Amino acid sequence: MSTPVISVENASVRLDGHMVLEDVSFQVESPAFITVVGPNGAGKTTLLKVLLGMVKPFKGSVKVLGLNPFTDYGRLRGLVGYVPQKDRVSYETPLRVSEIVLMGIVLRKSFPRVVSKDDFESVRRALAYLGMEEHWGSFFNELSGGQQRRVLIARALASDPLLLLLDEVFAGLDSESQEYLINVFKKLKERGRTIVIVEHEVDPIMELTDRILVLNRVVCAYGDPSLVLSEEKLKPIYPCLKTVEREGRRIFILGDKHA
Ligand SMILES: Nc1ncnc2c1ncn2[C@@H]1O[C@H](COP(=O)(O)OP(=O)(O)O)[C@@H](O)[C@H]1O
Ligand SMILES: [Mg+2]
């Protein structure tokens, strides 16, 4: 049997004395598109950080591509791409798009970090994949929000990772960029890449989703969308849950626990 892409068993995380994740277990056996949903503060971002080896559970076991993210950090970082919820890097020096994407490659290299001609080719390829090649020389902070998001995804893809972790990359995106991303993710899926995406609403990525993980400190549900997306399962987590019919499909408006 091949190694599971992700294997999390009974992982619990405490931050500042608060239990943020409790006995979280789930497996991704083979390449798949996994959508993680849950209210604000549910621990979604923390879960991605656990998979990246940035947050260490005080109990449980975590394996990503057969490696331990905490002890095999160096080997894993070339295999996993990450787009944070908000890019908190403030670019005081104006950086060009190509430099931002190149950073994604350079930071994954071990010392000494020598940039090769192939690296520039990888940057070009990643930007082309996101339809941003013509912005190679543009200043990042002069792009629209949607374009910036595409550049950050290109940065995560530049080293051609097997696993891509995305934190709310659809939030506030214009519909053109949204559609562009859906097609990019479709292509990545076809190439056997695994994507774990945290989103507030499942609707835009429903067609891509193989499995949904509903998280609210604990795993509330995990499985096939048709099984997970039931009013009975979601109502306790989303008291403001609404269902609407759109183009003959039933759509869940998850809302939020604070709403
Ligand atoms: N670095 C931190 N220190 C202390 N508490 C944190 C930290 N990061 C997140 N938290 C808390 O952990 C909980 C889960 O946060 P997070 O994983 O960001 O949730 P989500 O992404 O689902 O909104 C929240 O209550 C948040 O306040
Ligand atoms: Mg979050």
Short mmCIF file of C-alpha atoms and ligand atoms in Angstrom, two decimals:
data_model
loop_
_atom_site.label_atom_id
_atom_site.label_comp_id
_atom_site.label_asym_id
_atom_site.label_seq_id
_atom_site.Cartn_x
_atom_site.Cartn_y
_atom_site.Cartn_z
CA MET A 1 0.00 0.00 0.00
CA SER A 2 1.29 3.47 -0.79
CA THR A 3 1.95 6.07 1.90
CA PRO A 4 -1.08 8.24 2.77
CA VAL A 5 -0.75 11.89 1.75
CA ILE A 6 -1.91 13.01 5.19
CA SER A 7 -2.43 11.06 8.35
CA VAL A 8 -3.49 12.84 11.54
CA GLU A 9 -4.33 10.83 14.62
CA ASN A 10 -5.74 12.26 17.83
CA ALA A 11 -3.87 15.52 17.47
CA SER A 12 -4.59 18.12 20.16
CA VAL A 13 -3.26 21.66 20.20
CA ARG A 14 -3.32 24.14 23.05
CA LEU A 15 -2.55 27.81 22.40
CA ASP A 16 -2.36 30.29 25.27
CA GLY A 17 -3.96 27.75 27.56
CA HIS A 18 -6.95 27.23 25.22
CA MET A 19 -7.68 23.93 23.56
CA VAL A 20 -7.77 24.92 19.88
CA LEU A 21 -7.81 21.44 18.35
CA GLU A 22 -8.90 18.36 20.23
CA ASP A 23 -8.35 14.75 19.21
CA VAL A 24 -8.36 15.61 15.53
CA SER A 25 -8.06 12.55 13.31
CA PHE A 26 -8.38 12.26 9.55
CA GLN A 27 -6.64 10.53 6.70
CA VAL A 28 -6.09 11.43 3.08
CA GLU A 29 -5.08 8.10 1.57
CA SER A 30 -4.42 9.22 -2.00
CA PRO A 31 -4.34 12.52 -3.90
CA ALA A 32 -7.60 14.40 -3.38
CA PHE A 33 -9.21 17.81 -3.01
CA ILE A 34 -10.19 18.37 0.61
CA THR A 35 -12.30 21.33 1.68
CA VAL A 36 -12.12 22.36 5.33
CA VAL A 37 -15.03 24.43 6.67
CA GLY A 38 -15.93 25.63 10.14
CA PRO A 39 -16.89 28.83 11.96
CA ASN A 40 -14.42 31.57 12.91
CA GLY A 41 -11.99 30.40 15.54
CA ALA A 42 -12.68 26.74 14.75
CA GLY A 43 -8.97 25.96 14.40
CA LYS A 44 -8.83 25.73 10.60
CA THR A 45 -5.72 27.89 10.19
CA THR A 46 -4.11 26.09 13.13
CA LEU A 47 -4.76 22.74 11.45
CA LEU A 48 -2.93 23.89 8.31
CA LYS A 49 -0.04 25.08 10.51
CA VAL A 50 0.08 21.66 12.16
CA LEU A 51 0.43 20.05 8.71
CA LEU A 52 3.24 22.52 7.94
CA GLY A 53 5.09 21.82 11.17
CA MET A 54 4.58 25.40 12.39
CA VAL A 55 2.40 24.43 15.35
CA LYS A 56 3.14 21.33 17.38
CA PRO A 57 0.32 19.31 18.95
CA PHE A 58 0.95 18.32 22.57
CA LYS A 59 -0.43 14.91 21.79
CA GLY A 60 -1.24 12.74 18.79
CA SER A 61 0.63 11.95 15.61
CA VAL A 62 0.92 13.81 12.32
CA LYS A 63 2.38 12.46 9.09
CA VAL A 64 2.51 14.40 5.83
CA LEU A 65 3.70 12.49 2.76
CA GLY A 66 5.02 9.91 5.21
CA LEU A 67 7.17 12.50 7.00
CA ASN A 68 6.91 14.04 10.43
CA PRO A 69 6.40 17.80 9.83
CA PHE A 70 8.29 18.69 13.02
CA THR A 71 11.38 16.57 12.62
CA ASP A 72 11.51 16.43 8.79
CA TYR A 73 10.73 20.12 8.27
CA GLY A 74 13.58 20.64 5.80
CA ARG A 75 12.60 17.75 3.55
CA LEU A 76 8.93 18.56 3.66
CA ARG A 77 9.10 22.25 2.82
CA GLY A 78 10.05 21.51 -0.80
CA LEU A 79 7.06 19.17 -1.14
CA VAL A 80 4.36 21.37 0.35
CA GLY A 81 3.07 24.73 -0.92
CA TYR A 82 1.25 27.12 1.42
CA VAL A 83 -0.79 30.23 0.84
CA PRO A 84 -1.59 31.91 4.18
CA GLN A 85 -4.97 33.44 4.96
CA LYS A 86 -3.59 36.93 4.74
CA ASP A 87 -0.13 37.60 3.53
CA ARG A 88 1.19 39.50 6.49
CA VAL A 89 4.47 40.35 4.80
CA SER A 90 4.47 44.06 4.30
CA TYR A 91 6.56 44.82 1.30
CA GLU A 92 8.20 48.06 2.26
CA THR A 93 10.71 47.78 -0.52
CA PRO A 94 8.61 47.55 -3.69
CA LEU A 95 9.03 43.99 -4.94
CA ARG A 96 8.37 42.82 -8.44
CA VAL A 97 6.07 39.88 -9.13
CA SER A 98 8.98 37.72 -10.35
CA GLU A 99 10.89 38.39 -7.11
CA ILE A 100 7.93 37.38 -4.97
CA VAL A 101 7.57 34.08 -6.82
CA LEU A 102 11.32 33.48 -6.78
CA MET A 103 11.18 33.83 -2.99
CA GLY A 104 8.99 30.71 -2.94
CA ILE A 105 11.81 28.77 -4.56
CA VAL A 106 14.76 30.31 -2.75
CA LEU A 107 13.25 29.87 0.71
CA ARG A 108 12.87 26.15 0.06
CA LYS A 109 16.54 25.72 -0.80
CA SER A 110 19.08 24.73 1.75
CA PHE A 111 22.13 26.88 2.36
CA PRO A 112 23.86 28.23 0.24
CA ARG A 113 20.80 29.46 -1.59
CA VAL A 114 22.11 29.85 -5.12
CA VAL A 115 19.59 30.94 -7.74
CA SER A 116 19.94 29.15 -11.06
CA LYS A 117 18.63 29.76 -14.57
CA ASP A 118 16.24 26.85 -14.01
CA ASP A 119 14.76 28.70 -11.05
CA PHE A 120 13.80 31.64 -13.27
CA GLU A 121 12.25 29.17 -15.69
CA SER A 122 10.23 27.71 -12.79
CA VAL A 123 9.08 31.22 -11.87
CA ARG A 124 8.00 31.88 -15.44
CA ARG A 125 6.16 28.55 -15.62
CA ALA A 126 4.37 29.13 -12.30
CA LEU A 127 3.26 32.62 -13.36
CA ALA A 128 2.07 31.31 -16.72
CA TYR A 129 0.08 28.62 -14.92
CA LEU A 130 -1.79 31.37 -13.08
CA GLY A 131 -2.18 33.56 -16.16
CA MET A 132 0.14 36.18 -14.68
CA GLU A 133 3.17 35.85 -16.94
CA GLU A 134 2.71 39.30 -18.47
CA HIS A 135 2.94 40.79 -14.96
CA TRP A 136 6.44 39.33 -14.46
CA GLY A 137 7.98 42.80 -14.07
CA SER A 138 5.03 44.56 -12.38
CA PHE A 139 5.25 45.76 -8.82
CA PHE A 140 3.31 43.41 -6.57
CA ASN A 141 1.67 46.16 -4.54
CA GLU A 142 0.29 47.78 -7.69
CA LEU A 143 -1.75 44.71 -8.65
CA SER A 144 -5.42 44.19 -7.80
CA GLY A 145 -6.31 41.94 -4.85
CA GLY A 146 -7.26 39.09 -7.19
CA GLN A 147 -4.01 39.39 -9.14
CA GLN A 148 -1.97 39.44 -5.93
CA ARG A 149 -3.71 36.26 -4.77
CA ARG A 150 -2.81 34.59 -8.09
CA VAL A 151 0.84 35.62 -7.66
CA LEU A 152 0.91 34.18 -4.14
CA ILE A 153 -0.50 30.91 -5.43
CA ALA A 154 2.15 30.94 -8.18
CA ARG A 155 4.74 31.38 -5.43
CA ALA A 156 3.37 28.34 -3.58
CA LEU A 157 3.39 26.33 -6.83
CA ALA A 158 6.82 27.37 -8.07
CA SER A 159 8.60 24.32 -6.66
CA ASP A 160 5.85 22.04 -7.99
CA PRO A 161 4.69 20.73 -4.59
CA LEU A 162 2.78 17.48 -4.13
CA LEU A 163 0.57 19.04 -1.50
CA LEU A 164 -0.92 22.52 -1.57
CA LEU A 165 -2.41 24.10 1.56
CA LEU A 166 -4.63 27.12 0.92
CA ASP A 167 -6.20 29.32 3.58
CA GLU A 168 -9.29 31.20 2.36
CA VAL A 169 -7.87 32.12 -1.02
CA PHE A 170 -11.34 32.71 -2.47
CA ALA A 171 -12.33 35.31 0.11
CA GLY A 172 -13.09 38.65 -1.53
CA LEU A 173 -11.97 37.46 -4.95
CA ASP A 174 -13.48 38.84 -8.17
CA SER A 175 -15.36 36.26 -10.22
CA GLU A 176 -12.76 36.22 -13.01
CA SER A 177 -9.94 35.30 -10.64
CA GLN A 178 -12.27 32.85 -8.91
CA GLU A 179 -12.95 31.03 -12.17
CA TYR A 180 -9.29 31.12 -13.10
CA LEU A 181 -8.35 29.49 -9.80
CA ILE A 182 -10.97 26.79 -10.14
CA ASN A 183 -9.44 25.83 -13.48
CA VAL A 184 -5.92 25.87 -12.01
CA PHE A 185 -7.02 23.57 -9.19
CA LYS A 186 -8.74 21.27 -11.69
CA LYS A 187 -5.47 20.93 -13.62
CA LEU A 188 -3.52 20.29 -10.42
CA LYS A 189 -6.01 17.61 -9.43
CA GLU A 190 -5.57 15.94 -12.80
CA ARG A 191 -1.82 15.95 -12.18
CA GLY A 192 -2.33 14.01 -8.96
CA ARG A 193 -1.66 16.88 -6.56
CA THR A 194 -3.47 17.04 -3.23
CA ILE A 195 -5.11 20.29 -2.23
CA VAL A 196 -6.37 21.11 1.24
CA ILE A 197 -8.33 24.33 1.14
CA VAL A 198 -9.94 26.22 4.00
CA GLU A 199 -13.00 28.18 2.93
CA HIS A 200 -15.97 29.88 4.50
CA GLU A 201 -18.40 28.70 1.88
CA VAL A 202 -18.16 25.44 -0.04
CA ASP A 203 -20.25 26.51 -2.99
CA PRO A 204 -17.61 27.85 -5.40
CA ILE A 205 -15.37 24.80 -5.03
CA MET A 206 -18.08 22.19 -4.64
CA GLU A 207 -17.42 20.65 -8.06
CA LEU A 208 -13.77 20.05 -7.14
CA THR A 209 -14.30 18.78 -3.62
CA ASP A 210 -13.74 15.08 -2.98
CA ARG A 211 -14.13 15.29 0.77
CA ILE A 212 -15.27 17.87 3.28
CA LEU A 213 -13.86 18.23 6.77
CA VAL A 214 -16.15 20.13 9.11
CA LEU A 215 -14.02 21.42 11.95
CA ASN A 216 -15.03 23.12 15.16
CA ARG A 217 -12.13 22.38 17.54
CA VAL A 218 -13.05 18.75 17.01
CA VAL A 219 -13.75 17.04 13.68
CA CYS A 220 -17.53 17.30 13.39
CA ALA A 221 -17.74 15.42 10.11
CA TYR A 222 -15.38 14.16 7.44
CA GLY A 223 -16.27 12.48 4.20
CA ASP A 224 -18.04 12.64 0.90
CA PRO A 225 -19.79 16.04 0.38
CA SER A 226 -23.18 14.40 -0.15
CA LEU A 227 -22.92 12.73 3.26
CA VAL A 228 -21.39 15.66 5.14
CA LEU A 229 -23.59 18.41 3.74
CA SER A 230 -26.76 17.51 5.54
CA GLU A 231 -28.80 19.89 7.63
CA GLU A 232 -28.74 17.47 10.53
CA LYS A 233 -24.92 17.41 10.60
CA LEU A 234 -24.36 21.12 10.00
CA LYS A 235 -27.11 22.71 12.10
CA PRO A 236 -25.41 22.17 15.49
CA ILE A 237 -22.25 23.89 14.22
CA TYR A 238 -23.92 26.61 12.17
CA PRO A 239 -27.07 27.78 13.96
CA CYS A 240 -27.55 30.35 11.19
CA LEU A 241 -27.53 27.69 8.50
CA LYS A 242 -29.74 28.43 5.52
CA THR A 243 -30.38 26.32 2.49
CA VAL A 244 -31.27 27.79 -0.88
CA GLU A 245 -32.01 26.31 -4.28
CA ARG A 246 -29.74 27.58 -7.04
CA GLU A 247 -29.86 26.19 -10.56
CA GLY A 248 -31.58 23.09 -9.29
CA ARG A 249 -28.97 22.41 -6.60
CA ARG A 250 -29.35 22.73 -2.88
CA ILE A 251 -26.78 25.13 -1.50
CA PHE A 252 -25.85 25.59 2.13
CA ILE A 253 -25.18 29.10 3.34
CA LEU A 254 -23.12 28.31 6.38
CA GLY A 255 -23.08 31.76 7.99
CA ASP A 256 -21.17 32.00 11.21
CA LYS A 257 -21.65 31.19 14.85
CA HIS A 258 -21.24 34.86 15.70
CA ALA A 259 -23.67 36.05 13.05
N1 LIG B 1 -0.85 32.22 18.21
C1 LIG B 1 -1.96 32.06 18.93
N2 LIG B 1 -1.94 32.20 20.27
C2 LIG B 1 -3.06 32.03 20.99
N3 LIG B 1 -4.25 31.71 20.49
C3 LIG B 1 -4.34 31.56 19.16
C4 LIG B 1 -3.19 31.73 18.30
N4 LIG B 1 -3.58 31.52 17.04
C5 LIG B 1 -4.89 31.24 17.09
N5 LIG B 1 -5.34 31.27 18.35
C6 LIG B 1 -6.73 30.97 18.80
O1 LIG B 1 -7.02 29.66 18.38
C7 LIG B 1 -8.36 29.56 17.93
C8 LIG B 1 -8.36 29.00 16.51
O2 LIG B 1 -7.77 29.94 15.63
P1 LIG B 1 -7.65 29.67 14.07
O3 LIG B 1 -6.94 28.39 13.86
O4 LIG B 1 -7.05 30.89 13.49
O5 LIG B 1 -9.18 29.52 13.66
P2 LIG B 1 -9.88 29.67 12.22
O6 LIG B 1 -8.82 29.70 11.18
O7 LIG B 1 -10.79 28.50 12.12
O8 LIG B 1 -10.67 30.95 12.27
C9 LIG B 1 -8.96 30.94 18.05
O9 LIG B 1 -9.69 30.98 19.25
C10 LIG B 1 -7.75 31.84 18.12
O10 LIG B 1 -8.04 32.98 18.88
MG MG B 2 -8.33 31.02 9.74
#
